[in-house]
Short mmCIF file of C-alpha atoms and ligand atoms in Angstrom, two decimals:
data_model
loop_
_atom_site.label_atom_id
_atom_site.label_comp_id
_atom_site.label_asym_id
_atom_site.label_seq_id
_atom_site.Cartn_x
_atom_site.Cartn_y
_atom_site.Cartn_z
CA MET A 1 -4.52 18.20 19.63
CA ARG A 2 -6.06 18.70 16.22
CA LEU A 3 -9.60 17.42 15.73
CA PRO A 4 -10.79 15.17 14.26
CA VAL A 5 -7.94 12.86 15.28
CA TYR A 6 -6.56 11.45 12.03
CA LEU A 7 -6.65 7.66 12.08
CA ASP A 8 -6.86 7.04 8.36
CA ASN A 9 -3.16 6.90 7.49
CA ASN A 10 -3.73 3.90 5.20
CA SER A 11 -5.60 6.11 2.79
CA THR A 12 -3.01 8.86 2.78
CA THR A 13 -0.47 10.57 5.03
CA PRO A 14 0.47 14.21 5.52
CA VAL A 15 3.68 15.40 3.88
CA ASP A 16 6.52 15.43 6.40
CA GLU A 17 7.91 19.00 6.77
CA ARG A 18 11.39 17.69 5.95
CA VAL A 19 10.02 16.28 2.69
CA LEU A 20 8.31 19.58 1.86
CA HIS A 21 11.53 21.53 2.45
CA SER A 22 13.50 19.21 0.19
CA MET A 23 10.97 19.80 -2.59
CA LEU A 24 10.55 23.57 -2.49
CA PRO A 25 13.71 24.67 -4.39
CA PHE A 26 12.70 22.45 -7.29
CA PHE A 27 9.53 24.43 -7.98
CA THR A 28 11.27 27.77 -8.35
CA HIS A 29 15.04 28.19 -8.35
CA ASN A 30 15.90 24.70 -9.61
CA PHE A 31 13.05 24.38 -12.07
CA GLY A 32 14.98 22.69 -14.89
CA ASN A 33 13.82 19.82 -17.05
CA ALA A 34 15.76 16.73 -16.00
CA ALA A 35 15.98 15.72 -19.67
CA SER A 36 17.68 18.97 -20.73
CA LYS A 37 21.28 17.96 -21.39
CA THR A 38 22.58 21.30 -22.66
CA HIS A 39 22.65 23.51 -19.56
CA ALA A 40 23.03 23.64 -15.79
CA TYR A 41 19.28 23.97 -15.16
CA GLY A 42 18.79 20.51 -16.64
CA TRP A 43 21.87 19.02 -14.98
CA ILE A 44 20.77 20.17 -11.52
CA ALA A 45 17.33 18.65 -12.01
CA GLU A 46 18.79 15.42 -13.35
CA GLU A 47 21.20 15.15 -10.45
CA ALA A 48 18.34 15.60 -7.99
CA VAL A 49 16.31 12.90 -9.73
CA GLU A 50 19.25 10.47 -9.66
CA HIS A 51 19.80 11.19 -5.97
CA ALA A 52 16.12 10.42 -5.32
CA ARG A 53 16.47 7.21 -7.33
CA GLU A 54 19.29 6.14 -4.99
CA GLN A 55 17.20 6.99 -1.91
CA VAL A 56 14.25 4.93 -3.17
CA ALA A 57 16.48 2.02 -4.20
CA LYS A 58 18.20 1.96 -0.83
CA LEU A 59 14.94 1.64 1.09
CA ILE A 60 14.03 -1.59 -0.73
CA ASN A 61 17.61 -2.84 -1.37
CA ALA A 62 17.40 -2.41 -5.14
CA HIS A 63 19.84 -0.95 -7.67
CA PRO A 64 18.99 2.65 -8.66
CA LYS A 65 18.76 1.58 -12.32
CA GLU A 66 15.89 -0.69 -11.32
CA ILE A 67 13.67 2.22 -10.20
CA VAL A 68 11.13 3.72 -12.63
CA PHE A 69 9.34 6.87 -11.45
CA THR A 70 5.59 7.00 -12.07
CA SER A 71 2.58 9.02 -10.94
CA GLY A 72 1.85 6.61 -8.08
CA ALA A 73 1.19 3.01 -7.18
CA THR A 74 -1.84 2.77 -9.47
CA GLU A 75 0.27 3.63 -12.49
CA SER A 76 3.09 1.34 -11.34
CA ILE A 77 0.59 -1.52 -11.04
CA ASN A 78 -0.81 -0.84 -14.51
CA LEU A 79 2.70 -0.71 -15.98
CA ALA A 80 3.71 -3.95 -14.25
CA LEU A 81 0.63 -6.02 -15.07
CA LYS A 82 -0.05 -4.77 -18.59
CA GLY A 83 3.67 -4.59 -19.33
CA VAL A 84 4.24 -8.22 -18.36
CA TYR A 85 1.10 -9.42 -20.11
CA GLU A 86 2.18 -7.81 -23.36
CA SER A 87 5.83 -8.87 -23.10
CA TYR A 88 5.32 -12.50 -22.18
CA GLY A 89 2.40 -13.29 -24.51
CA SER A 90 4.39 -15.96 -26.29
CA LYS A 91 4.88 -17.81 -23.01
CA GLY A 92 1.29 -17.71 -21.81
CA ASN A 93 -1.69 -15.66 -20.69
CA HIS A 94 -2.34 -16.88 -17.12
CA ILE A 95 -2.12 -14.49 -14.17
CA ILE A 96 -2.65 -15.46 -10.54
CA THR A 97 -3.77 -12.82 -8.08
CA CYS A 98 -5.86 -12.68 -4.94
CA ALA A 99 -9.38 -11.62 -3.97
CA THR A 100 -8.17 -9.08 -1.40
CA GLU A 101 -5.84 -7.11 -3.67
CA HIS A 102 -6.27 -3.36 -4.11
CA LYS A 103 -8.71 -2.28 -6.82
CA ALA A 104 -5.79 -1.04 -8.91
CA VAL A 105 -4.67 -4.67 -9.27
CA LEU A 106 -8.13 -6.24 -9.54
CA ASP A 107 -9.42 -3.76 -12.10
CA THR A 108 -6.25 -4.02 -14.19
CA CYS A 109 -6.72 -7.80 -14.19
CA LYS A 110 -10.36 -7.35 -15.24
CA HIS A 111 -9.14 -5.13 -18.08
CA LEU A 112 -6.62 -7.77 -19.18
CA GLU A 113 -9.31 -10.46 -19.11
CA LYS A 114 -11.10 -8.49 -21.82
CA SER A 115 -7.98 -8.73 -23.97
CA GLY A 116 -7.69 -12.48 -23.47
CA ALA A 117 -5.98 -12.97 -20.12
CA ASP A 118 -6.85 -16.01 -18.00
CA VAL A 119 -6.91 -14.72 -14.39
CA THR A 120 -7.17 -16.80 -11.22
CA TYR A 121 -8.39 -14.89 -8.14
CA LEU A 122 -7.21 -16.89 -5.15
CA PRO A 123 -9.31 -16.90 -1.99
CA VAL A 124 -7.81 -16.10 1.41
CA LYS A 125 -8.12 -17.94 4.71
CA SER A 126 -10.09 -16.35 7.55
CA ASP A 127 -6.87 -14.67 8.71
CA GLY A 128 -6.62 -12.84 5.38
CA ARG A 129 -3.57 -14.75 4.12
CA ILE A 130 -3.44 -16.92 1.05
CA ASP A 131 -2.81 -20.66 1.30
CA VAL A 132 0.50 -21.20 -0.49
CA ASN A 133 -0.45 -24.80 -1.33
CA VAL A 134 -3.49 -23.50 -3.19
CA LEU A 135 -1.24 -21.01 -4.96
CA GLU A 136 1.14 -23.73 -6.07
CA LYS A 137 -1.72 -25.94 -7.32
CA SER A 138 -3.14 -23.09 -9.37
CA ILE A 139 0.02 -22.70 -11.46
CA LYS A 140 -0.41 -23.79 -15.08
CA PRO A 141 2.08 -24.17 -17.95
CA THR A 142 0.70 -20.85 -19.23
CA THR A 143 1.23 -18.92 -15.95
CA ILE A 144 3.36 -15.83 -16.52
CA LEU A 145 2.70 -13.71 -13.43
CA ILE A 146 1.79 -13.91 -9.75
CA ALA A 147 0.47 -10.57 -8.43
CA MET A 148 0.16 -10.53 -4.63
CA MET A 149 0.32 -7.58 -2.27
CA TYR A 150 2.80 -7.28 0.57
CA ALA A 151 0.32 -5.94 3.14
CA ASN A 152 -3.37 -5.25 2.83
CA ASN A 153 -4.64 -1.67 2.91
CA GLU A 154 -7.80 -2.50 4.91
CA THR A 155 -6.56 -5.05 7.44
CA GLY A 156 -2.79 -4.59 7.45
CA VAL A 157 -2.44 -8.37 7.00
CA ILE A 158 0.97 -9.36 5.61
CA GLN A 159 1.07 -12.09 2.97
CA PRO A 160 3.66 -14.91 3.10
CA VAL A 161 5.81 -13.03 0.60
CA LYS A 162 8.91 -15.24 0.79
CA ASP A 163 6.86 -18.41 0.26
CA ILE A 164 5.04 -16.86 -2.68
CA ALA A 165 8.37 -15.78 -4.18
CA ALA A 166 9.80 -19.29 -3.74
CA ILE A 167 6.89 -20.81 -5.64
CA ALA A 168 7.21 -18.20 -8.38
CA ARG A 169 10.93 -18.87 -8.74
CA GLN A 170 10.52 -22.65 -8.76
CA HIS A 171 8.04 -22.39 -11.63
CA GLY A 172 9.79 -19.63 -13.56
CA VAL A 173 6.93 -17.19 -13.00
CA ILE A 174 7.38 -13.45 -12.43
CA PHE A 175 6.36 -12.20 -8.98
CA PHE A 176 4.85 -8.72 -8.81
CA CYS A 177 4.21 -7.33 -5.34
CA ASP A 178 2.08 -4.27 -4.57
CA ALA A 179 3.94 -2.98 -1.53
CA ALA A 180 2.30 0.46 -1.24
CA GLN A 181 1.31 -0.19 2.39
CA ALA A 182 4.42 -2.06 3.47
CA VAL A 183 7.32 -0.03 2.07
CA GLY A 184 8.62 2.46 4.62
CA LYS A 185 6.64 0.81 7.44
CA ILE A 186 8.33 -2.58 7.75
CA SER A 187 11.46 -4.01 6.19
CA VAL A 188 10.88 -4.72 2.48
CA ASP A 189 13.93 -6.12 0.67
CA VAL A 190 13.55 -7.06 -2.99
CA MET A 191 16.58 -9.36 -2.75
CA LYS A 192 15.71 -11.21 0.47
CA ASP A 193 12.01 -11.25 -0.42
CA ASP A 194 12.91 -12.25 -4.01
CA ILE A 195 10.49 -9.86 -5.69
CA ALA A 196 10.79 -9.17 -9.45
CA LEU A 197 8.43 -6.19 -9.69
CA LEU A 198 7.26 -3.95 -6.83
CA SER A 199 5.01 -0.90 -6.65
CA LEU A 200 5.23 1.87 -4.07
CA SER A 201 3.62 5.26 -3.53
CA ALA A 202 4.94 8.49 -1.97
CA HIS A 203 1.71 9.66 -0.33
CA LYS A 204 1.54 6.56 1.87
CA ILE A 205 4.96 7.36 3.36
CA TYR A 206 4.66 11.08 4.16
CA GLY A 207 5.57 12.19 0.64
CA PRO A 208 3.47 14.09 -1.90
CA LYS A 209 0.52 12.70 -3.82
CA GLY A 210 0.85 11.85 -7.49
CA VAL A 211 4.28 10.22 -7.45
CA GLY A 212 5.45 6.67 -6.97
CA ALA A 213 7.80 4.10 -8.38
CA LEU A 214 8.00 0.67 -9.93
CA TYR A 215 10.95 -1.55 -9.13
CA VAL A 216 11.87 -3.62 -12.19
CA ARG A 217 14.44 -6.35 -11.61
CA ARG A 218 17.39 -6.20 -14.00
CA LYS A 219 18.83 -9.67 -13.54
CA ASP A 220 17.86 -13.12 -12.29
CA PRO A 221 15.35 -12.69 -13.83
CA ARG A 222 15.66 -9.66 -16.09
CA VAL A 223 12.04 -8.53 -16.35
CA LYS A 224 10.81 -7.26 -19.70
CA LEU A 225 7.95 -4.76 -19.84
CA THR A 226 6.20 -2.87 -22.58
CA ALA A 227 5.69 0.84 -21.90
CA GLN A 228 2.14 2.00 -21.27
CA MET A 229 2.95 5.63 -22.04
CA ASP A 230 4.61 6.52 -25.32
CA GLY A 231 6.60 9.67 -25.91
CA GLY A 232 10.08 10.97 -25.33
CA GLY A 233 11.46 7.74 -23.95
CA HIS A 234 12.06 8.90 -20.38
CA GLU A 235 12.76 6.44 -17.59
CA ASN A 236 14.61 3.96 -19.76
CA ASN A 237 11.78 4.01 -22.30
CA LEU A 238 9.35 2.63 -19.73
CA ARG A 239 7.53 5.82 -18.79
CA SER A 240 7.61 8.79 -21.11
CA GLY A 241 6.75 12.27 -19.92
CA THR A 242 8.73 15.12 -18.38
CA LEU A 243 9.73 14.07 -14.89
CA ASN A 244 7.91 15.67 -11.96
CA VAL A 245 11.17 16.71 -10.34
CA PRO A 246 9.84 18.28 -7.08
CA ALA A 247 7.62 15.26 -6.43
CA ILE A 248 10.41 12.82 -7.20
CA VAL A 249 12.75 14.71 -4.86
CA GLY A 250 10.03 14.47 -2.21
CA LEU A 251 9.61 10.74 -2.75
CA GLY A 252 13.36 10.30 -2.39
CA LYS A 253 13.47 12.30 0.85
CA ALA A 254 10.45 10.38 2.20
CA CYS A 255 12.27 7.11 1.50
CA GLU A 256 15.46 8.35 3.16
CA ILE A 257 13.54 9.30 6.31
CA CYS A 258 11.87 5.88 6.36
CA SER A 259 15.23 4.13 5.95
CA ASN A 260 16.50 5.99 9.02
CA GLU A 261 13.41 6.04 11.24
CA MET A 262 11.20 3.14 10.20
CA ASN A 263 12.30 0.70 12.89
CA ASP A 264 11.80 3.09 15.81
CA GLU A 265 8.56 4.37 14.34
CA ALA A 266 7.17 0.86 13.90
CA GLU A 267 8.01 0.05 17.50
CA ARG A 268 6.36 3.20 18.83
CA LEU A 269 3.22 2.76 16.71
CA ASN A 270 2.96 -0.89 17.61
CA VAL A 271 2.74 0.00 21.29
CA LEU A 272 0.10 2.65 20.55
CA ARG A 273 -1.88 0.39 18.22
CA ASN A 274 -1.92 -2.37 20.83
CA LYS A 275 -3.04 0.06 23.52
CA PHE A 276 -5.82 1.31 21.23
CA GLU A 277 -6.94 -2.18 20.23
CA THR A 278 -6.82 -3.58 23.77
CA ALA A 279 -8.91 -0.68 25.06
CA LEU A 280 -11.59 -1.15 22.38
CA LEU A 281 -11.68 -4.91 22.90
CA GLU A 282 -12.84 -4.18 26.45
CA LEU A 283 -16.22 -3.52 24.88
CA ASN A 284 -18.18 -6.72 24.32
CA ASP A 285 -18.57 -8.12 20.82
CA VAL A 286 -15.69 -6.32 19.19
CA TYR A 287 -13.62 -8.45 16.79
CA VAL A 288 -10.23 -7.98 15.16
CA ASN A 289 -10.34 -8.75 11.44
CA GLY A 290 -7.42 -10.65 9.96
CA SER A 291 -4.26 -12.15 11.38
CA ARG A 292 -2.96 -10.42 14.50
CA GLU A 293 0.39 -12.12 14.08
CA PHE A 294 1.15 -11.26 10.44
CA ARG A 295 0.07 -7.66 10.43
CA LEU A 296 1.45 -4.15 9.95
CA PRO A 297 2.37 -2.70 13.35
CA HIS A 298 0.22 0.44 13.04
CA VAL A 299 -3.04 -0.96 11.65
CA THR A 300 -6.14 -2.54 13.10
CA ASN A 301 -9.50 -3.40 11.53
CA LEU A 302 -12.30 -3.92 14.02
CA SER A 303 -15.93 -5.04 13.82
CA PHE A 304 -18.31 -3.46 16.34
CA LYS A 305 -21.29 -5.79 16.44
CA GLY A 306 -24.61 -4.02 16.94
CA THR A 307 -23.52 -0.82 15.19
CA THR A 308 -22.99 0.20 11.58
CA ALA A 309 -19.72 1.63 10.33
CA ASN A 310 -21.57 4.45 8.61
CA ARG A 311 -23.34 5.60 11.70
CA LEU A 312 -20.16 5.30 13.76
CA ILE A 313 -18.25 7.39 11.24
CA MET A 314 -21.01 10.01 11.23
CA SER A 315 -21.30 10.18 14.97
CA MET A 316 -17.53 10.70 15.27
CA ASN A 317 -16.92 13.02 12.38
CA LYS A 318 -15.89 15.89 14.63
CA THR A 319 -13.67 13.75 16.82
CA ALA A 320 -12.03 10.91 14.88
CA ALA A 321 -11.33 10.48 11.15
CA THR A 322 -11.56 6.81 10.25
CA SER A 323 -12.98 4.82 7.38
CA SER A 324 -14.92 1.67 6.81
CA GLY A 325 -12.44 0.55 4.22
CA SER A 326 -15.35 -0.14 1.94
CA ALA A 327 -15.55 1.34 -1.50
CA CYS A 328 -17.99 4.20 -1.66
CA THR A 329 -19.87 4.01 -4.94
CA SER A 330 -22.28 6.96 -5.15
CA ALA A 331 -24.43 7.10 -2.06
CA LEU A 332 -24.34 3.36 -1.54
CA VAL A 333 -21.72 1.96 0.79
CA GLU A 334 -21.13 -1.64 -0.08
CA PRO A 335 -19.64 -4.03 2.46
CA SER A 336 -15.88 -4.38 2.05
CA TYR A 337 -14.93 -7.10 -0.46
CA VAL A 338 -11.74 -7.60 1.53
CA LEU A 339 -13.61 -8.42 4.73
CA LYS A 340 -16.09 -10.59 2.83
CA ALA A 341 -13.14 -12.54 1.39
CA LEU A 342 -12.11 -13.24 5.02
CA GLY A 343 -15.53 -14.82 5.53
CA LEU A 344 -17.36 -11.98 7.28
CA THR A 345 -21.08 -11.74 6.60
CA ASP A 346 -22.31 -8.55 4.91
CA GLU A 347 -23.85 -7.59 8.21
CA LEU A 348 -20.65 -7.90 10.25
CA ALA A 349 -18.55 -6.35 7.46
CA ASN A 350 -20.86 -3.34 7.64
CA THR A 351 -19.92 -2.82 11.30
CA SER A 352 -16.19 -2.64 10.59
CA LEU A 353 -13.76 0.25 10.74
CA ARG A 354 -10.13 0.36 9.75
CA PHE A 355 -7.68 2.38 11.78
CA GLY A 356 -4.26 3.37 10.52
CA LEU A 357 -1.96 5.14 12.94
CA GLY A 358 0.89 7.22 11.59
CA ARG A 359 4.10 9.14 12.21
CA PHE A 360 2.24 12.05 13.78
CA THR A 361 -0.22 10.08 15.92
CA THR A 362 0.27 10.84 19.62
CA GLU A 363 -0.66 8.90 22.73
CA GLU A 364 -2.97 11.74 23.74
CA GLU A 365 -4.83 11.35 20.45
CA ILE A 366 -5.15 7.60 20.93
CA ASP A 367 -6.52 7.99 24.46
CA PHE A 368 -9.02 10.55 23.23
CA ALA A 369 -10.06 8.46 20.21
CA VAL A 370 -10.62 5.40 22.39
CA MET A 371 -12.95 7.38 24.62
CA GLU A 372 -14.89 8.78 21.68
CA ILE A 373 -15.18 5.46 19.86
CA LYS A 374 -16.27 3.65 23.01
CA SER A 375 -18.99 6.16 23.77
CA SER A 376 -20.19 6.18 20.15
CA VAL A 377 -20.41 2.39 20.07
CA GLN A 378 -22.29 2.31 23.37
CA LYS A 379 -24.65 5.03 22.22
CA LEU A 380 -25.45 3.31 18.92
CA ARG A 381 -25.94 -0.03 20.61
CA ALA A 382 -28.28 1.52 23.16
CA GLU A 383 -30.30 3.11 20.36
CA SER A 384 -30.61 -0.13 18.44
CA ASN A 385 -31.67 -1.93 21.66
CA VAL A 386 -29.63 -4.97 20.72
CA PHE A 387 -27.26 -4.81 23.66
C1 PLP B 401 -2.85 3.44 -1.95
C2 PLP B 401 -2.63 2.11 -2.57
C3 PLP B 401 -2.55 1.95 -3.96
C4 PLP B 401 -2.71 3.12 -4.91
O1 PLP B 401 -1.68 4.04 -4.78
P1 PLP B 401 -1.77 5.49 -5.47
O2 PLP B 401 -0.39 6.03 -5.37
O3 PLP B 401 -2.76 6.26 -4.66
O4 PLP B 401 -2.20 5.29 -6.88
C5 PLP B 401 -2.33 0.69 -4.45
N1 PLP B 401 -2.22 -0.38 -3.64
C6 PLP B 401 -2.28 -0.28 -2.31
C7 PLP B 401 -2.14 -1.49 -1.46
C8 PLP B 401 -2.50 0.96 -1.73
O5 PLP B 401 -2.60 1.05 -0.40
#
């Protein structure tokens, strides 16, 4: 068992060996530029990229032509939000999003507000899900985009995606879904879920960092975007720049593995997550944050009253790698805005840790982590004399 036990798979995942092996030839032997049309080096690279495009498309039930390769979910989100805002300006300037979105969405919306966008940040209920009635009421004649995540990166809470999509369709509004945490973990189907734009990232699904994709629907509706990167016109003019062929090959392989193994993996991790959570709930005054019903199978976010997340993390830094899910700005750790949106007080939010299990998490690791976390919580509580 490798220490500290890695329980922070929501922030990133290790590259699967099978993914690494698929990538290696494209650094050296098959080094061609996928845009070189005049020789075999280019053709081999292009063929590998198109194969990866098929693997990505298959995982989310899209057409390969609807996949745009990017440097990751953050770039995909920027392309989707800014691209829609600039393309649909004649229709309106209103965007609806949600308070618990990833910073990549929230900060892009903040940026667009400076250029004249009207943005509604919907609250969530105490279970972390939006109220679809509130969503529907917030639609205006000027609404062009609804941006809602599939599953939250801190709590694992899954939004009512189909209901959101139905409202978007009924009102002729584009639905963008940040699915970086959901793709490859649970079934995400752009047709059944009726999603027009979707972002995903390789390093959340055992692929390399610095590569991702944006799904852009081609029909019903055909989504128009303006490029955010100008240059050689790669990726159907939506994302210029020489393609990162090894990374794209890795993303494709990562998606293929998820297509094949996701269901079994989810089942296995769900059992482990439940074992982990049940064991920690045996301590008094431990609370699960967010819906337990609509939640990713491998994630739990827990508040340990009478402790602080910082001190827990420090006391376990040789034994268990977890995070508070709160944004670290300089030395100050602010309470998580996601947990605050669920109605937690600053004080309780500051006692919360998020745990993300992953493909390589073992039962032995879970049993060990439970022991370590329990003893750390008890020790901190004893020191603070509260319990
Ligand atoms: C990780 C993550 C992102 C950012 O992805 P990068 O590929 O690291 O840019 C965006 N949204 C969610 C929900 C994420 O979990």
